[in-house]
Coordinates of C-alpha atoms (C1' of nucleotides) in Angstrom, one line a residue:
Chain A
M1 CA 55.0 -125.2 184.7
P2 CA 51.4 -126.4 184.0
K3 CA 50.9 -128.2 180.8
P4 CA 48.7 -126.4 178.3
P5 CA 45.2 -127.9 178.0
V6 CA 44.8 -130.7 175.6
R7 CA 43.7 -129.3 172.2
T8 CA 42.3 -131.0 169.2
P9 CA 45.4 -132.8 168.0
R10 CA 46.4 -130.9 164.8
R11 CA 48.6 -132.8 162.6
E12 CA 51.9 -131.0 162.1
N13 CA 52.1 -129.7 158.5
S14 CA 48.6 -130.8 157.7
L15 CA 47.4 -129.4 154.4
S16 CA 45.4 -126.2 154.7
R17 CA 44.5 -123.3 152.4
E18 CA 46.7 -121.0 154.5
R19 CA 49.7 -123.3 154.3
I20 CA 49.3 -123.6 150.5
I21 CA 49.2 -119.8 150.2
D22 CA 52.3 -119.4 152.3
V23 CA 54.3 -121.9 150.2
A24 CA 52.9 -120.3 147.0
I25 CA 54.3 -116.9 148.2
E26 CA 57.6 -118.5 149.0
L27 CA 57.8 -120.0 145.5
L28 CA 56.7 -116.7 143.8
D29 CA 59.3 -114.7 145.7
A30 CA 62.0 -117.2 145.0
R31 CA 61.4 -118.1 141.4
G32 CA 59.1 -115.4 140.0
E33 CA 55.8 -115.7 138.3
G34 CA 56.7 -118.8 136.4
G35 CA 57.8 -120.5 139.5
L36 CA 54.4 -121.1 140.8
T37 CA 53.6 -124.6 139.6
F38 CA 51.3 -127.2 141.0
R39 CA 54.1 -129.8 140.8
A40 CA 56.6 -127.5 142.7
L41 CA 53.9 -126.6 145.2
A42 CA 53.0 -130.3 145.8
E43 CA 56.7 -131.2 146.2
R44 CA 57.2 -128.5 148.9
L45 CA 54.0 -129.6 150.6
A46 CA 55.0 -133.2 150.4
T47 CA 51.9 -134.3 148.6
G48 CA 50.4 -134.8 145.1
P49 CA 49.3 -132.0 142.8
G50 CA 45.7 -133.2 143.1
A51 CA 45.5 -132.7 146.8
I52 CA 45.8 -128.9 146.4
Y53 CA 42.5 -128.8 144.7
G54 CA 40.8 -129.7 147.9
H55 CA 41.6 -126.3 149.3
I56 CA 41.8 -124.0 146.4
T57 CA 39.6 -123.9 143.3
D58 CA 42.0 -122.7 140.7
K59 CA 45.5 -121.4 139.9
S60 CA 44.0 -117.9 139.6
D61 CA 42.3 -118.4 142.9
L62 CA 45.6 -119.2 144.5
L63 CA 47.4 -116.3 142.9
T64 CA 44.7 -113.9 144.0
A65 CA 44.8 -115.2 147.5
A66 CA 48.6 -114.9 147.6
C67 CA 48.3 -111.4 146.3
D68 CA 45.7 -110.5 148.9
A69 CA 47.9 -111.7 151.7
I70 CA 50.6 -109.3 150.7
V71 CA 48.2 -106.4 150.1
A72 CA 46.5 -107.0 153.5
R73 CA 49.9 -107.1 155.3
T74 CA 51.1 -104.0 153.5
L75 CA 48.0 -101.9 154.3
D76 CA 48.1 -103.0 157.9
Q77 CA 51.6 -101.6 158.2
V78 CA 50.6 -98.2 156.7
P79 CA 50.0 -95.8 159.7
A80 CA 46.5 -94.3 159.9
G81 CA 45.4 -90.9 161.0
E82 CA 47.5 -88.7 158.8
A83 CA 46.2 -85.8 156.8
P84 CA 44.3 -87.1 153.8
A85 CA 46.9 -86.2 151.1
D86 CA 49.7 -87.7 153.2
A87 CA 47.6 -90.8 153.9
I88 CA 47.1 -91.3 150.1
R89 CA 50.9 -90.9 149.6
A90 CA 51.7 -93.3 152.4
I91 CA 49.3 -96.0 151.0
A92 CA 50.6 -95.6 147.5
L93 CA 54.2 -95.8 148.6
G94 CA 53.4 -98.8 150.8
M95 CA 52.0 -100.6 147.7
F96 CA 54.9 -99.5 145.6
D97 CA 57.4 -100.9 148.1
A98 CA 55.4 -104.1 148.5
I99 CA 55.3 -104.7 144.7
D100 CA 59.0 -103.8 144.5
A101 CA 59.7 -106.6 147.0
H102 CA 57.1 -109.0 145.4
P103 CA 56.9 -108.1 141.7
W104 CA 54.4 -110.9 140.9
V105 CA 51.9 -109.0 143.0
G106 CA 51.8 -106.5 140.1
S107 CA 50.4 -108.9 137.6
A108 CA 48.3 -110.8 140.2
L109 CA 46.6 -107.5 141.0
S110 CA 45.7 -106.9 137.4
T111 CA 44.0 -110.3 136.9
A112 CA 41.3 -109.8 139.5
P113 CA 39.7 -106.4 139.0
G114 CA 36.8 -106.6 141.4
D115 CA 38.4 -108.9 143.9
L116 CA 39.4 -108.6 147.5
P117 CA 42.9 -107.2 147.1
V118 CA 41.6 -104.4 144.9
I119 CA 38.7 -103.8 147.3
R120 CA 41.1 -103.4 150.2
L121 CA 43.1 -100.9 148.4
M122 CA 40.1 -99.0 147.1
E123 CA 38.7 -98.7 150.6
R124 CA 41.9 -97.3 152.1
L125 CA 42.3 -94.8 149.3
G126 CA 38.6 -93.8 149.2
Q127 CA 38.3 -92.6 152.7
P128 CA 41.0 -89.9 152.5
L129 CA 39.7 -88.9 149.0
R130 CA 36.4 -88.1 150.6
E131 CA 38.2 -85.9 153.2
L132 CA 39.8 -84.0 150.3
G133 CA 36.3 -82.9 149.3
V134 CA 35.8 -85.0 146.1
A135 CA 32.1 -84.6 145.1
T136 CA 30.0 -87.7 145.9
Q137 CA 29.2 -88.5 142.3
A138 CA 32.8 -88.2 141.3
Q139 CA 34.2 -90.5 144.0
W140 CA 34.0 -93.7 141.9
S141 CA 35.8 -92.2 138.9
T142 CA 38.4 -90.6 141.2
V143 CA 39.4 -93.7 143.0
S144 CA 39.3 -95.6 139.7
V145 CA 41.8 -93.2 138.3
L146 CA 44.1 -93.6 141.2
L147 CA 43.8 -97.3 141.2
S148 CA 44.5 -97.5 137.5
Y149 CA 47.6 -95.5 137.9
I150 CA 48.9 -97.6 140.8
L151 CA 48.0 -100.7 138.8
G152 CA 49.8 -99.4 135.7
V153 CA 53.0 -98.8 137.7
A154 CA 52.7 -102.1 139.4
V155 CA 52.3 -104.0 136.1
Q156 CA 55.3 -102.2 134.6
N157 CA 57.4 -103.1 137.6
A158 CA 56.3 -106.7 137.3
A159 CA 57.2 -106.8 133.6
N160 CA 60.6 -105.3 134.3
A161 CA 61.3 -107.7 137.1
Q162 CA 60.3 -110.7 134.9
F163 CA 62.4 -109.5 132.0
A164 CA 65.4 -109.0 134.3
R165 CA 64.9 -112.5 135.7
A166 CA 64.6 -114.1 132.3
T167 CA 67.6 -112.4 130.8
E168 CA 69.6 -112.3 134.0
T169 CA 70.6 -108.7 133.3
D170 CA 70.7 -106.3 136.2
R171 CA 68.8 -103.1 136.3
S172 CA 71.5 -100.6 135.3
T173 CA 72.7 -102.6 132.3
Y174 CA 69.1 -103.1 131.2
L175 CA 68.4 -99.4 131.4
G176 CA 71.6 -98.7 129.6
A177 CA 70.6 -100.9 126.7
V178 CA 67.1 -99.3 126.5
A179 CA 68.6 -95.8 126.7
A180 CA 71.1 -96.6 124.0
A181 CA 68.4 -98.0 121.7
W182 CA 66.2 -94.9 122.3
S183 CA 69.2 -92.6 121.6
S184 CA 69.8 -94.2 118.2
L185 CA 66.2 -93.8 117.0
D186 CA 65.5 -91.7 114.0
A187 CA 65.9 -88.1 115.0
A188 CA 63.1 -86.8 112.8
A189 CA 60.6 -89.4 113.9
Y190 CA 61.4 -89.7 117.6
P191 CA 62.8 -86.4 118.8
F192 CA 61.1 -86.6 122.2
T193 CA 62.2 -90.1 123.0
R194 CA 65.7 -89.4 122.0
D195 CA 65.9 -86.3 124.3
V196 CA 64.4 -88.1 127.2
A197 CA 66.6 -91.2 127.0
P198 CA 69.3 -89.8 129.3
Q199 CA 66.6 -89.1 132.0
L200 CA 65.7 -92.8 131.7
L201 CA 69.2 -93.7 132.9
A202 CA 69.2 -91.4 135.9
H203 CA 65.6 -91.8 137.0
D204 CA 64.3 -93.1 140.3
D205 CA 61.2 -95.3 139.9
R206 CA 59.9 -94.6 143.4
A207 CA 60.3 -90.8 143.0
D208 CA 58.6 -90.9 139.6
F209 CA 55.8 -92.9 141.1
L210 CA 55.3 -90.4 143.8
A211 CA 55.4 -87.5 141.3
G212 CA 52.4 -89.2 139.6
V213 CA 50.5 -89.4 142.9
D214 CA 51.3 -85.7 143.5
L215 CA 50.1 -84.8 140.0
F216 CA 46.9 -86.6 140.7
L217 CA 46.5 -84.9 144.1
K218 CA 47.1 -81.5 142.4
G219 CA 44.4 -82.3 139.9
V220 CA 42.0 -83.3 142.6
A221 CA 42.7 -80.2 144.6
A222 CA 42.2 -78.0 141.5
T223 CA 38.9 -79.7 140.7
A224 CA 37.7 -79.4 144.3
A225 CA 38.7 -75.8 144.4
S226 CA 36.8 -74.9 141.3
R227 CA 33.4 -76.4 142.2
P228 CA 30.9 -74.8 144.6
V229 CA 31.9 -75.1 148.3
P230 CA 30.4 -78.3 149.7
T231 CA 28.1 -77.9 152.7
A232 CA 30.3 -79.7 155.3
S233 CA 28.4 -82.2 157.4
R234 CA 29.5 -81.3 160.9
Chain B
M1 CA 47.8 -100.7 78.8
P2 CA 51.4 -101.6 79.2
K3 CA 52.1 -104.6 81.4
P4 CA 53.9 -103.8 84.6
P5 CA 57.6 -104.8 84.6
V6 CA 58.3 -108.4 85.6
R7 CA 58.9 -108.6 89.3
T8 CA 60.5 -111.2 91.5
P9 CA 57.8 -113.9 91.4
R10 CA 56.3 -113.8 94.9
R11 CA 54.5 -117.0 95.7
E12 CA 50.9 -116.3 96.7
N13 CA 50.4 -116.8 100.4
S14 CA 54.1 -117.4 101.0
L15 CA 55.1 -117.3 104.6
S16 CA 56.2 -113.9 105.8
R17 CA 56.5 -112.1 109.1
E18 CA 53.8 -109.7 108.0
R19 CA 51.4 -112.5 107.1
I20 CA 52.1 -114.3 110.4
I21 CA 51.3 -111.1 112.3
D22 CA 48.1 -110.5 110.4
V23 CA 46.9 -114.0 111.2
A24 CA 47.9 -113.6 114.8
I25 CA 45.8 -110.5 115.1
E26 CA 42.9 -112.4 113.6
L27 CA 43.2 -115.1 116.1
L28 CA 43.6 -112.8 119.0
D29 CA 40.6 -110.8 118.0
A30 CA 38.5 -113.9 117.4
R31 CA 39.5 -116.1 120.3
G32 CA 41.2 -113.8 122.9
E33 CA 44.6 -113.9 124.5
G34 CA 44.5 -117.7 124.9
G35 CA 43.6 -118.2 121.3
L36 CA 47.0 -117.3 120.0
T37 CA 48.7 -120.7 119.7
F38 CA 51.5 -121.9 117.4
R39 CA 49.3 -124.8 116.4
A40 CA 46.3 -122.7 115.5
L41 CA 48.6 -120.2 113.8
A42 CA 50.2 -123.0 111.7
E43 CA 46.9 -124.4 110.8
R44 CA 45.6 -121.1 109.5
L45 CA 48.9 -120.5 107.6
A46 CA 48.7 -124.1 106.2
T47 CA 52.1 -125.0 107.5
G48 CA 53.8 -126.6 110.5
P49 CA 54.4 -124.9 113.9
G50 CA 58.2 -124.9 113.3
A51 CA 58.0 -122.9 110.1
I52 CA 56.9 -119.8 112.1
Y53 CA 60.1 -119.7 113.9
G54 CA 61.9 -118.8 110.7
H55 CA 60.2 -115.3 110.8
I56 CA 59.7 -114.6 114.4
T57 CA 61.9 -115.3 117.4
D58 CA 59.4 -115.9 120.1
K59 CA 55.8 -115.9 121.1
S60 CA 56.4 -112.6 123.0
D61 CA 58.1 -111.2 119.9
L62 CA 54.9 -112.1 117.9
L63 CA 52.6 -110.6 120.5
T64 CA 54.6 -107.4 120.7
A65 CA 54.6 -107.2 116.9
A66 CA 50.9 -107.7 116.7
C67 CA 50.4 -105.1 119.4
D68 CA 52.7 -102.7 117.6
A69 CA 50.7 -103.0 114.4
I70 CA 47.5 -102.0 116.3
V71 CA 49.2 -99.1 118.0
A72 CA 50.8 -97.8 114.8
R73 CA 47.4 -97.9 113.0
T74 CA 45.7 -96.2 115.9
L75 CA 48.1 -93.4 116.2
D76 CA 48.1 -92.8 112.5
Q77 CA 44.4 -92.2 112.6
V78 CA 44.6 -89.6 115.4
P79 CA 44.5 -86.2 113.7
A80 CA 47.6 -84.0 114.3
G81 CA 47.8 -80.3 114.9
E82 CA 45.4 -79.8 117.7
A83 CA 46.0 -77.7 120.8
P84 CA 48.4 -79.7 123.1
A85 CA 45.8 -80.7 125.7
D86 CA 43.3 -81.7 123.1
A87 CA 46.0 -83.7 121.3
I88 CA 46.7 -85.6 124.5
R89 CA 43.1 -86.3 125.0
A90 CA 42.7 -87.5 121.4
I91 CA 45.7 -89.8 121.6
A92 CA 44.5 -91.2 124.9
L93 CA 41.0 -91.8 123.6
G94 CA 42.3 -93.3 120.4
M95 CA 44.3 -95.8 122.5
F96 CA 41.3 -96.5 124.7
D97 CA 39.1 -97.3 121.8
A98 CA 41.7 -99.5 120.1
I99 CA 42.1 -101.5 123.3
D100 CA 38.4 -101.7 123.7
A101 CA 38.3 -103.2 120.2
H102 CA 41.3 -105.4 120.8
P103 CA 41.5 -106.1 124.5
W104 CA 44.6 -108.3 124.2
V105 CA 46.6 -105.2 123.3
G106 CA 46.3 -104.2 126.9
S107 CA 48.2 -107.1 128.2
A108 CA 50.6 -107.1 125.3
L109 CA 51.5 -103.5 125.9
S110 CA 52.4 -104.3 129.5
T111 CA 54.9 -107.1 128.7
A112 CA 57.2 -105.0 126.6
P113 CA 58.0 -101.8 128.6
G114 CA 60.8 -100.3 126.5
D115 CA 59.6 -101.6 123.2
L116 CA 58.4 -100.1 120.0
P117 CA 54.6 -99.8 120.8
V118 CA 55.4 -98.0 124.0
I119 CA 58.0 -95.8 122.2
R120 CA 55.4 -94.8 119.6
L121 CA 52.9 -93.8 122.2
M122 CA 55.5 -92.0 124.3
E123 CA 56.6 -90.0 121.4
R124 CA 53.2 -88.8 120.5
L125 CA 52.3 -87.9 124.1
G126 CA 55.7 -86.2 124.7
Q127 CA 55.5 -83.6 122.1
P128 CA 52.2 -82.0 123.3
L129 CA 53.5 -82.3 126.9
R130 CA 56.4 -80.1 125.9
E131 CA 54.1 -77.5 124.4
L132 CA 52.3 -77.4 127.8
G133 CA 55.4 -76.1 129.4
V134 CA 56.6 -79.1 131.3
A135 CA 60.1 -78.4 132.6
T136 CA 62.8 -80.3 130.7
Q137 CA 64.0 -82.3 133.7
A138 CA 60.4 -83.3 134.5
Q139 CA 59.5 -84.5 131.0
W140 CA 60.5 -88.1 131.6
S141 CA 58.5 -88.5 134.8
T142 CA 55.5 -86.7 133.4
V143 CA 55.2 -89.0 130.3
S144 CA 55.9 -91.9 132.5
V145 CA 53.0 -91.0 134.7
L146 CA 50.6 -90.6 131.8
L147 CA 51.9 -93.9 130.2
S148 CA 51.4 -95.7 133.4
Y149 CA 47.9 -94.5 133.7
I150 CA 47.0 -95.5 130.2
L151 CA 48.6 -98.8 130.7
G152 CA 46.8 -99.4 133.9
V153 CA 43.4 -98.8 132.3
A154 CA 44.4 -100.9 129.4
V155 CA 45.4 -103.8 131.6
Q156 CA 42.2 -103.6 133.5
N157 CA 40.1 -103.6 130.3
A158 CA 42.0 -106.6 129.1
A159 CA 41.4 -108.4 132.4
N160 CA 37.7 -107.6 132.3
A161 CA 37.4 -108.8 128.7
Q162 CA 39.2 -112.0 129.4
F163 CA 37.0 -112.7 132.4
A164 CA 33.9 -112.0 130.4
R165 CA 35.1 -114.4 127.7
A166 CA 36.0 -117.1 130.2
T167 CA 32.7 -116.9 132.1
E168 CA 30.6 -116.0 129.1
T169 CA 28.8 -113.3 131.2
D170 CA 28.0 -110.0 129.6
R171 CA 29.2 -106.7 130.9
S172 CA 26.0 -105.6 132.8
T173 CA 25.4 -108.9 134.6
Y174 CA 29.1 -109.0 135.5
L175 CA 28.9 -105.4 136.9
G176 CA 25.7 -106.3 138.7
A177 CA 27.4 -109.2 140.4
V178 CA 30.4 -107.1 141.5
A179 CA 28.2 -104.3 142.7
A180 CA 26.0 -106.7 144.7
A181 CA 29.1 -108.3 146.3
W182 CA 30.4 -104.8 147.2
S183 CA 27.1 -103.8 148.7
S184 CA 27.0 -106.8 151.0
L185 CA 30.5 -106.1 152.4
D186 CA 30.8 -105.4 156.1
A187 CA 29.6 -101.9 156.7
A188 CA 32.1 -101.0 159.4
A189 CA 35.1 -102.3 157.4
Y190 CA 34.2 -101.2 153.9
P191 CA 32.0 -98.0 154.1
F192 CA 33.5 -96.4 151.0
T193 CA 33.3 -99.5 148.8
R194 CA 29.7 -100.0 149.8
D195 CA 28.8 -96.4 149.1
V196 CA 30.5 -96.4 145.7
A197 CA 29.0 -99.7 144.5
P198 CA 25.9 -98.1 142.8
Q199 CA 28.3 -95.8 140.9
L200 CA 30.0 -98.9 139.6
L201 CA 26.8 -100.0 138.0
A202 CA 26.1 -96.7 136.2
H203 CA 29.6 -95.8 135.2
D204 CA 31.0 -95.2 131.7
D205 CA 34.5 -96.7 131.3
R206 CA 35.4 -94.2 128.5
A207 CA 34.2 -91.2 130.5
D208 CA 36.0 -92.3 133.6
F209 CA 39.2 -92.8 131.6
L210 CA 38.9 -89.3 130.1
A211 CA 38.3 -87.9 133.6
G212 CA 41.7 -89.4 134.6
V213 CA 43.4 -87.7 131.7
D214 CA 41.8 -84.4 132.6
L215 CA 42.9 -84.8 136.2
F216 CA 46.4 -85.4 135.0
L217 CA 46.2 -82.4 132.7
K218 CA 45.0 -80.2 135.5
G219 CA 47.9 -81.4 137.7
V220 CA 50.3 -80.6 134.9
A221 CA 48.8 -77.2 134.4
A222 CA 48.9 -76.4 138.1
T223 CA 52.6 -77.5 138.2
A224 CA 53.5 -75.5 135.2
A225 CA 51.7 -72.4 136.6
S226 CA 53.5 -72.6 139.9
R227 CA 57.1 -72.7 138.6
P228 CA 59.2 -69.8 137.3
V229 CA 58.2 -68.7 133.8
P230 CA 60.2 -70.6 131.3
T231 CA 62.4 -68.6 128.9
A232 CA 60.6 -69.5 125.7
S233 CA 62.9 -70.5 122.9
R234 CA 61.5 -68.4 120.0
Chain C
dA1 C1' 67.4 -122.3 102.1
dC2 C1' 63.3 -123.2 103.7
dC3 C1' 59.6 -126.0 105.3
dT4 C1' 57.7 -130.1 107.9
dG5 C1' 55.9 -132.3 111.9
dA6 C1' 57.1 -135.6 115.2
dA7 C1' 59.2 -135.2 119.6
dC8 C1' 60.6 -133.0 124.0
dA9 C1' 59.8 -130.8 128.2
dC10 C1' 56.8 -128.8 130.3
dC11 C1' 51.9 -127.0 132.0
dG12 C1' 46.8 -127.0 134.8
dT13 C1' 43.4 -130.1 135.9
dT14 C1' 40.9 -134.5 136.6
dC15 C1' 39.7 -138.8 138.6
dA16 C1' 40.0 -143.7 139.6
dA17 C1' 42.2 -146.0 143.1
dG18 C1' 43.8 -146.2 147.5
dT19 C1' 43.8 -145.2 153.0
Chain D
dA1 C1' 36.7 -137.9 153.8
dC2 C1' 40.8 -136.9 152.2
dC3 C1' 45.0 -137.9 149.8
dT4 C1' 47.6 -139.9 145.8
dG5 C1' 49.7 -139.7 141.4
dA6 C1' 49.0 -141.5 136.9
dA7 C1' 46.7 -139.8 132.9
dC8 C1' 44.6 -136.3 129.9
dA9 C1' 44.7 -132.4 127.0
dC10 C1' 47.0 -129.1 126.2
dC11 C1' 51.3 -125.6 125.7
dG12 C1' 56.1 -123.3 123.4
dT13 C1' 60.0 -124.8 121.2
dT14 C1' 63.5 -127.7 118.8
dC15 C1' 65.5 -130.3 115.2
dA16 C1' 66.3 -134.3 112.3
dA17 C1' 64.5 -135.3 108.0
dG18 C1' 62.8 -133.9 103.9
dT19 C1' 62.3 -130.7 99.4

DNA sequence: ACCTGAACACCGTTCAAGT
DNA sequence: ACCTGAACACCGTTCAAGT
């Protein structure tokens, strides 16, 4: 077998932005949001904390880059070419599952509003929204709404995951405690919350999330239907 | 004029949970999320950092309590007795304005999912949702969706405010920079984002937020209309 | 019983000194 | 040119010592 041509001799495990981001993702997945530390990072990279600053500018830069890597991977795996409403559902669910697997992505997404991860997501959601007939001047506000909703769910999932990690309670006992607290609220002041507490126990986060996307799509459809027929560019 | 009866002699400026929360709100408003520090708090309260722990359990406890004070005030000021859809709009806008005035409330809200501030908000939103005819078994998921949306907008506003504070840029130059960055993205990969960049410059956060609430209400109306007529309990 | 504030165990970030 | 790691300027939280 012929030997491969001699390449520029890359040092094994040399420090690079990519490798830093990979290790950061490992740490975040293994230890949660609080686990990403320059000292822990340096230890795993077998270097000093200062060396990292040669490749990243900031902790928030690092967090955004790690978040972007997950978002890019996730969106790549969502199949293209579906009907617009189904495409939106698929993208939204893909993000939900990604954030479920990497809860820290939820809070990372929220810290960088106009940055690359959000841009990627906006782009993928915007194209099917156009196909649904959203008026040109309403396209910004419509994606914004959908992005805010996805972000809101993401942040809540992140908060729940962090709370679970901090208190070492599992999901069902946690939900049980919250439902119990809600059920014992003052009946006159909190009738709705009391009534809805049992539903909290039985609910399915993923299904609820999808219900919100569907509600949004219904609203978009109702809005598109009620405005003058757009002259299709064919 | 008869003197008031002698009361238990309260020391002026004595340390109390309420006073700690008030000062915490002052600090958060004046210096942003990062400005709430036990040392700064202790200084303003003319005491040591340790003394605070006699009245609060935690920093997150303090943040949630401060958030709850704002939410309670805000909801108290929203007039009651309107038509259900208008009531929802009024509550949502009240929260928007409160978070606009106190951006840290956005992130504080997100850290305490099942806690008092969220319960207050859920209760106020849930009652008009019932009046709109949302099916009993769908009430939990429907409020959840609306809460997630409001939370998502809140978190984004908080992030924007924090970014503005950190970089000392004002809103319009910030938006200008983001819009410019979006406009110079690769045309083949990011057509939607490029097209929508000008709308970013001209947009009105509050109007966009309300557009989302309206979209949600339209979706709820469409869902309620398409299901069997509920047997009204009269 | 309550306050006090030094001390502990961490952070992110910098920068002189090394190679 | 790049890494190294001690040092700086902070954190939240605790707890012996005071009153």
